[in-house]
Amino acid sequence: MTVGSREAIRLVLQISEREHGERLDKLIASRVTGMSRSFVQQLMKRGAILVNGEPCKPAQRVRYGDRLEVYLPPVEPPTDLEPEFLPIPVIYEDDDIIVFDKPPGIVTHPAPGHEHGTLVNALKAIRPDLQVQPSHRPGIVHRLDKDTSGLLVVAKTEAARLALLEQWQSRSVVKKYTALVHGVVEPDSGTIDAPISRDPVERTKMAVVSWGRPAITHFRVLERFRCATLLDVTIETGRTHQIRVHCAFIGHPVVGDSQYGGDRPFCVPVPRQFLHARYLRFVHPTTGQAIELETPLPHDLRTVLEALRHCEQEQARCPVRD
């Protein structure tokens, strides 16, 4: 299918047993990040969405085994993003993807109050010809908080973006973090299975609430100190602030996280929240090969650990107040 003189992007979806009976426009909007139900309905009116090869209607209910074809219009290069050259290391790149080692202090994509200095602004500067949706955050598949460092994958083509989104949504991507949390975590490993949604009182925060979306975090103790514990954290889901919310929920907030840990004092200076996205494993969207990437703890967080270890060696009292 073509749109004007340019080829549309074809996305094929297979309906699973658990999706049987769902409304078609709602299902597609939930499966394809960045697509609203109104945009899906517009595509249906144009005949750009087919169910088992036939045109469809928004309120149509899908059946187990149905094959959906979604023809997305060609992507125009974004024109409203200001290119900015920023010191963000690229640790892997090919024709389909680019993986950054995001430093702390950089927002992933523009948002109110953060229109400049984002990773997307940097992407626009180094790869100005990318034609990937959505236009305000082209190629972004997932995100990291401003003060969280580590690995972040960006798609360089629309086909790659859709394939990667499918992996993130199906929870097949392995995502590991290093976190330092307050207090001594007693079990050597554990799982936090607690739903997360917007905090009903403080709307700028997330919280564990009964009506929230499922969120699962696994942790393993790497090292214990008198006032803190170093954790290896793996997340199955990717809810906003998930690790920070879950750690605070079990009484061990991330060190340096003022939003969820308050002004809790710590025994050594901490420049920002001690959270680093150190490891990713996913399937390459084109070749099908496994991509496995890891980045070491950055200098500012290594300095915190060195200070803590020195404190332990000197058997100094950790001046943390209750």
Tab-separated table of C-alpha atoms in Angstrom:
chain	number	residue	atom	x	y	z
A	1	MET	CA	0.000	0.000	0.000
A	2	THR	CA	1.251	3.486	-0.808
A	3	VAL	CA	0.368	6.888	0.606
A	4	GLY	CA	0.881	9.504	-2.078
A	5	SER	CA	4.114	8.542	-3.798
A	6	ARG	CA	5.657	6.920	-0.745
A	7	GLU	CA	5.371	3.391	0.634
A	8	ALA	CA	3.386	2.917	3.840
A	9	ILE	CA	4.836	0.973	6.761
A	10	ARG	CA	3.123	-2.404	7.274
A	11	LEU	CA	2.638	-3.816	10.762
A	12	VAL	CA	1.183	-7.307	11.288
A	13	LEU	CA	-0.441	-8.283	14.594
A	14	GLN	CA	-1.762	-11.703	15.610
A	15	ILE	CA	-4.621	-11.864	18.123
A	16	SER	CA	-3.855	-13.976	21.171
A	17	GLU	CA	-6.358	-16.021	23.141
A	18	ARG	CA	-6.459	-13.494	26.002
A	19	GLU	CA	-7.293	-10.682	23.533
A	20	HIS	CA	-10.332	-12.503	22.109
A	21	GLY	CA	-13.418	-10.283	22.213
A	22	GLU	CA	-11.659	-6.962	22.644
A	23	ARG	CA	-12.759	-3.907	20.689
A	24	LEU	CA	-10.526	-3.483	17.634
A	25	ASP	CA	-9.583	0.221	17.887
A	26	LYS	CA	-8.864	-0.057	21.601
A	27	LEU	CA	-6.708	-3.142	21.082
A	28	ILE	CA	-4.554	-1.600	18.354
A	29	ALA	CA	-4.067	1.604	20.345
A	30	SER	CA	-2.875	-0.459	23.325
A	31	ARG	CA	-0.566	-2.686	21.250
A	32	VAL	CA	1.162	0.098	19.302
A	33	THR	CA	2.699	2.775	21.516
A	34	GLY	CA	2.151	6.303	20.260
A	35	MET	CA	-1.168	5.533	18.498
A	36	SER	CA	-4.368	6.991	19.925
A	37	ARG	CA	-7.789	5.449	19.323
A	38	SER	CA	-8.811	8.460	17.235
A	39	PHE	CA	-5.772	7.970	14.971
A	40	VAL	CA	-6.581	4.252	14.672
A	41	GLN	CA	-10.141	5.148	13.643
A	42	GLN	CA	-8.792	7.535	10.995
A	43	LEU	CA	-6.668	4.727	9.564
A	44	MET	CA	-9.731	2.472	9.456
A	45	LYS	CA	-11.684	5.078	7.491
A	46	ARG	CA	-8.845	5.189	4.954
A	47	GLY	CA	-8.883	1.388	4.626
A	48	ALA	CA	-5.408	1.216	6.129
A	49	ILE	CA	-6.317	-1.466	8.694
A	50	LEU	CA	-7.403	-4.938	7.626
A	51	VAL	CA	-8.662	-7.916	9.630
A	52	ASN	CA	-7.940	-11.184	7.854
A	53	GLY	CA	-7.528	-9.184	4.644
A	54	GLU	CA	-10.876	-7.370	4.938
A	55	PRO	CA	-11.737	-3.737	5.878
A	56	CYS	CA	-12.964	-3.215	9.425
A	57	LYS	CA	-14.824	-0.894	11.782
A	58	PRO	CA	-13.662	0.625	15.121
A	59	ALA	CA	-16.229	-1.171	17.280
A	60	GLN	CA	-15.540	-4.555	15.691
A	61	ARG	CA	-14.557	-7.292	18.147
A	62	VAL	CA	-11.492	-9.365	17.425
A	63	ARG	CA	-11.310	-13.142	17.623
A	64	TYR	CA	-8.526	-15.443	18.683
A	65	GLY	CA	-6.251	-16.087	15.702
A	66	ASP	CA	-7.305	-12.994	13.721
A	67	ARG	CA	-4.524	-11.454	11.638
A	68	LEU	CA	-4.406	-7.668	11.651
A	69	GLU	CA	-2.555	-5.586	9.076
A	70	VAL	CA	-1.926	-1.942	9.954
A	71	TYR	CA	-0.548	0.342	7.234
A	72	LEU	CA	1.042	3.395	8.805
A	73	PRO	CA	1.621	6.541	6.760
A	74	PRO	CA	5.238	7.408	5.899
A	75	VAL	CA	7.013	9.359	8.585
A	76	GLU	CA	8.117	12.907	7.898
A	77	PRO	CA	11.322	14.076	9.564
A	78	PRO	CA	10.530	16.164	12.675
A	79	THR	CA	11.040	19.864	12.088
A	80	ASP	CA	10.248	21.301	15.516
A	81	LEU	CA	13.173	19.769	17.407
A	82	GLU	CA	16.247	21.876	17.924
A	83	PRO	CA	19.455	19.879	17.333
A	84	GLU	CA	21.904	20.080	20.227
A	85	PHE	CA	25.276	18.383	20.470
A	86	LEU	CA	25.496	16.861	23.950
A	87	PRO	CA	28.116	14.572	25.530
A	88	ILE	CA	26.081	11.346	25.375
A	89	PRO	CA	28.223	8.299	24.510
A	90	VAL	CA	27.042	5.885	21.823
A	91	ILE	CA	28.056	2.335	22.721
A	92	TYR	CA	26.389	0.457	19.840
A	93	GLU	CA	24.994	1.408	16.442
A	94	ASP	CA	23.969	-0.216	13.176
A	95	ASP	CA	21.472	0.571	10.417
A	96	ASP	CA	18.463	-0.128	12.661
A	97	ILE	CA	19.279	0.884	16.225
A	98	ILE	CA	21.484	3.136	18.284
A	99	VAL	CA	22.227	2.542	21.982
A	100	PHE	CA	23.280	5.410	24.231
A	101	ASP	CA	24.961	5.289	27.631
A	102	LYS	CA	22.884	8.141	29.052
A	103	PRO	CA	24.605	10.272	31.693
A	104	PRO	CA	22.623	11.548	34.707
A	105	GLY	CA	20.957	14.942	34.439
A	106	ILE	CA	19.655	14.417	30.889
A	107	VAL	CA	15.952	13.981	30.162
A	108	THR	CA	15.078	11.348	27.551
A	109	HIS	CA	12.702	13.436	25.429
A	110	PRO	CA	11.272	16.988	25.436
A	111	ALA	CA	8.460	17.680	27.881
A	112	PRO	CA	7.006	20.784	29.551
A	113	GLY	CA	9.871	22.405	31.417
A	114	HIS	CA	12.453	20.348	29.512
A	115	GLU	CA	12.251	21.566	25.933
A	116	HIS	CA	16.030	21.548	25.432
A	117	GLY	CA	19.050	19.524	26.459
A	118	THR	CA	17.319	16.164	26.037
A	119	LEU	CA	18.575	12.968	24.475
A	120	VAL	CA	16.190	13.535	21.562
A	121	ASN	CA	17.757	16.950	20.910
A	122	ALA	CA	21.143	15.226	20.806
A	123	LEU	CA	19.777	12.534	18.497
A	124	LYS	CA	18.474	15.208	16.119
A	125	ALA	CA	21.970	16.717	16.000
A	126	ILE	CA	23.922	13.529	15.279
A	127	ARG	CA	21.297	11.765	13.115
A	128	PRO	CA	19.250	14.578	11.499
A	129	ASP	CA	17.719	12.388	8.788
A	130	LEU	CA	15.887	9.919	11.018
A	131	GLN	CA	12.284	9.427	9.912
A	132	VAL	CA	10.753	7.682	12.891
A	133	GLN	CA	7.570	8.201	14.899
A	134	PRO	CA	6.427	9.874	17.073
A	135	SER	CA	7.725	13.195	15.758
A	136	HIS	CA	8.329	14.752	19.205
A	137	ARG	CA	10.394	11.775	20.410
A	138	PRO	CA	11.547	9.941	17.295
A	139	GLY	CA	12.610	6.344	17.769
A	140	ILE	CA	12.231	6.337	21.551
A	141	VAL	CA	11.286	2.821	22.689
A	142	HIS	CA	11.723	3.240	26.439
A	143	ARG	CA	12.992	5.942	28.780
A	144	LEU	CA	15.161	6.551	31.815
A	145	ASP	CA	14.520	9.105	34.536
A	146	LYS	CA	16.554	12.303	34.359
A	147	ASP	CA	18.905	11.306	37.189
A	148	THR	CA	19.155	7.633	36.223
A	149	SER	CA	22.162	6.744	34.096
A	150	GLY	CA	22.692	3.834	31.733
A	151	LEU	CA	21.602	2.051	28.571
A	152	LEU	CA	18.880	3.482	26.374
A	153	VAL	CA	17.880	2.057	22.980
A	154	VAL	CA	16.612	4.214	20.108
A	155	ALA	CA	15.227	2.883	16.818
A	156	LYS	CA	16.563	4.376	13.592
A	157	THR	CA	13.723	3.103	11.394
A	158	GLU	CA	9.993	2.857	11.945
A	159	ALA	CA	10.017	-0.904	11.358
A	160	ALA	CA	12.700	-1.284	14.030
A	161	ARG	CA	10.727	0.898	16.466
A	162	LEU	CA	7.598	-1.207	16.126
A	163	ALA	CA	9.526	-4.468	16.469
A	164	LEU	CA	11.329	-3.234	19.583
A	165	LEU	CA	8.120	-1.907	21.128
A	166	GLU	CA	6.596	-5.355	20.724
A	167	GLN	CA	9.490	-6.833	22.710
A	168	TRP	CA	9.218	-4.238	25.484
A	169	GLN	CA	5.461	-4.724	25.721
A	170	SER	CA	5.718	-8.515	25.760
A	171	ARG	CA	8.292	-8.320	28.605
A	172	SER	CA	10.844	-10.360	26.657
A	173	VAL	CA	13.610	-7.761	27.161
A	174	VAL	CA	15.987	-8.415	30.068
A	175	LYS	CA	16.594	-5.155	31.979
A	176	LYS	CA	19.024	-5.036	34.892
A	177	TYR	CA	19.920	-2.118	37.148
A	178	THR	CA	22.363	-1.447	39.965
A	179	ALA	CA	20.800	0.330	42.940
A	180	LEU	CA	22.012	1.389	46.366
A	181	VAL	CA	19.188	1.538	48.896
A	182	HIS	CA	18.885	2.777	52.463
A	183	GLY	CA	19.092	0.271	55.284
A	184	VAL	CA	20.087	-3.375	55.402
A	185	VAL	CA	18.004	-5.604	53.124
A	186	GLU	CA	17.863	-8.924	54.980
A	187	PRO	CA	16.856	-11.513	52.335
A	188	ASP	CA	19.565	-12.304	49.803
A	189	SER	CA	16.985	-12.063	47.014
A	190	GLY	CA	13.314	-11.355	46.557
A	191	THR	CA	10.477	-10.182	44.342
A	192	ILE	CA	8.275	-7.125	44.738
A	193	ASP	CA	4.930	-7.690	43.007
A	194	ALA	CA	2.880	-4.555	43.660
A	195	PRO	CA	0.739	-2.528	41.219
A	196	ILE	CA	1.757	1.059	40.441
A	197	SER	CA	-0.237	4.091	39.331
A	198	ARG	CA	-0.301	7.851	39.780
A	199	ASP	CA	-0.254	8.886	43.439
A	200	PRO	CA	-3.841	9.975	44.258
A	201	VAL	CA	-2.579	12.815	46.483
A	202	GLU	CA	0.739	13.942	44.982
A	203	ARG	CA	0.093	13.828	41.252
A	204	THR	CA	3.737	14.306	40.298
A	205	LYS	CA	4.596	11.001	41.988
A	206	MET	CA	3.775	7.347	41.410
A	207	ALA	CA	2.638	4.995	44.168
A	208	VAL	CA	1.726	1.407	44.963
A	209	VAL	CA	-2.082	1.342	44.806
A	210	SER	CA	-4.579	-1.495	44.489
A	211	TRP	CA	-5.957	-0.170	41.186
A	212	GLY	CA	-2.546	0.299	39.580
A	213	ARG	CA	-0.978	-1.495	36.636
A	214	PRO	CA	0.935	-4.726	37.357
A	215	ALA	CA	4.586	-4.121	38.282
A	216	ILE	CA	7.170	-6.788	39.117
A	217	THR	CA	10.695	-6.135	40.406
A	218	HIS	CA	13.262	-8.792	41.322
A	219	PHE	CA	16.312	-7.996	43.443
A	220	ARG	CA	19.497	-9.725	44.555
A	221	VAL	CA	21.874	-8.441	47.239
A	222	LEU	CA	25.377	-7.696	45.961
A	223	GLU	CA	26.890	-6.077	49.042
A	224	ARG	CA	25.718	-4.989	52.483
A	225	PHE	CA	26.892	-1.988	54.503
A	226	ARG	CA	25.821	-0.843	57.958
A	227	CYS	CA	23.586	1.874	56.511
A	228	ALA	CA	22.843	0.647	52.971
A	229	THR	CA	22.576	-2.329	50.614
A	230	LEU	CA	23.815	-2.635	47.034
A	231	LEU	CA	21.293	-4.451	44.846
A	232	ASP	CA	21.201	-6.028	41.423
A	233	VAL	CA	17.654	-5.308	40.189
A	234	THR	CA	15.769	-6.889	37.298
A	235	ILE	CA	12.399	-5.510	36.228
A	236	GLU	CA	9.793	-7.498	34.296
A	237	THR	CA	7.576	-4.473	33.715
A	238	GLY	CA	8.574	-0.906	32.997
A	239	ARG	CA	6.277	1.354	34.971
A	240	THR	CA	7.220	4.969	35.569
A	241	HIS	CA	9.660	5.214	38.526
A	242	GLN	CA	9.107	1.483	39.150
A	243	ILE	CA	12.339	0.634	40.989
A	244	ARG	CA	12.244	3.824	43.041
A	245	VAL	CA	8.598	3.283	44.033
A	246	HIS	CA	9.036	-0.416	44.837
A	247	CYS	CA	12.180	0.108	46.914
A	248	ALA	CA	10.462	2.850	48.927
A	249	PHE	CA	7.418	0.584	49.313
A	250	ILE	CA	9.470	-2.098	51.105
A	251	GLY	CA	11.105	0.506	53.349
A	252	HIS	CA	14.429	0.758	51.500
A	253	PRO	CA	14.273	3.833	49.220
A	254	VAL	CA	17.024	4.411	46.689
A	255	VAL	CA	19.869	6.433	48.179
A	256	GLY	CA	19.822	10.016	46.907
A	257	ASP	CA	16.195	9.842	45.746
A	258	SER	CA	14.650	12.910	47.365
A	259	GLN	CA	11.273	12.347	45.701
A	260	TYR	CA	10.603	8.918	47.245
A	261	GLY	CA	13.138	8.872	50.071
A	262	GLY	CA	12.554	12.352	51.437
A	263	ASP	CA	15.490	14.135	53.069
A	264	ARG	CA	16.761	10.966	54.668
A	265	PRO	CA	20.424	11.569	55.602
A	266	PHE	CA	23.226	9.353	54.390
A	267	CYS	CA	26.695	8.620	55.702
A	268	VAL	CA	28.621	9.840	52.622
A	269	PRO	CA	27.872	12.535	50.020
A	270	VAL	CA	25.614	11.337	47.175
A	271	PRO	CA	25.375	13.475	44.011
A	272	ARG	CA	22.074	12.031	42.749
A	273	GLN	CA	19.860	8.966	43.020
A	274	PHE	CA	21.999	5.823	43.015
A	275	LEU	CA	20.350	4.004	40.110
A	276	HIS	CA	22.106	2.792	36.959
A	277	ALA	CA	20.623	0.850	34.018
A	278	ARG	CA	23.600	-1.434	33.509
A	279	TYR	CA	22.399	-4.294	31.275
A	280	LEU	CA	20.038	-4.988	28.360
A	281	ARG	CA	19.332	-8.113	26.353
A	282	PHE	CA	16.916	-8.057	23.440
A	283	VAL	CA	16.496	-9.439	19.930
A	284	HIS	CA	17.747	-7.355	17.035
A	285	PRO	CA	14.659	-6.119	15.149
A	286	THR	CA	16.044	-7.077	11.730
A	287	THR	CA	18.598	-9.870	12.090
A	288	GLY	CA	16.881	-11.742	14.919
A	289	GLN	CA	20.203	-12.091	16.712
A	290	ALA	CA	20.437	-11.593	20.476
A	291	ILE	CA	21.910	-8.221	21.462
A	292	GLU	CA	23.523	-8.162	24.896
A	293	LEU	CA	24.964	-4.906	26.223
A	294	GLU	CA	26.398	-3.833	29.565
A	295	THR	CA	27.848	-0.576	30.845
A	296	PRO	CA	29.870	-0.144	34.057
A	297	LEU	CA	28.874	1.964	37.003
A	298	PRO	CA	29.712	5.621	36.238
A	299	HIS	CA	32.383	7.525	38.139
A	300	ASP	CA	30.071	9.481	40.444
A	301	LEU	CA	28.432	6.309	41.771
A	302	ARG	CA	31.714	4.426	42.019
A	303	THR	CA	32.967	7.257	44.237
A	304	VAL	CA	30.013	6.723	46.593
A	305	LEU	CA	30.773	3.011	46.862
A	306	GLU	CA	34.466	3.635	47.489
A	307	ALA	CA	33.592	6.038	50.308
A	308	LEU	CA	31.207	3.494	51.829
A	309	ARG	CA	33.785	0.727	51.677
A	310	HIS	CA	36.353	2.982	53.279
A	311	CYS	CA	33.859	3.712	56.052
A	312	GLU	CA	33.429	-0.026	56.591
A	313	GLN	CA	37.160	-0.654	56.668
A	314	GLU	CA	37.693	2.074	59.239
A	315	GLN	CA	34.760	0.738	61.258
A	316	ALA	CA	33.492	4.272	61.576
A	317	ARG	CA	30.020	4.886	62.934
A	318	CYS	CA	27.596	5.752	60.159
A	319	PRO	CA	25.960	9.055	61.246
A	320	VAL	CA	22.459	8.249	60.110
A	321	ARG	CA	19.651	9.450	62.330
A	322	ASP	CA	16.346	7.660	62.690
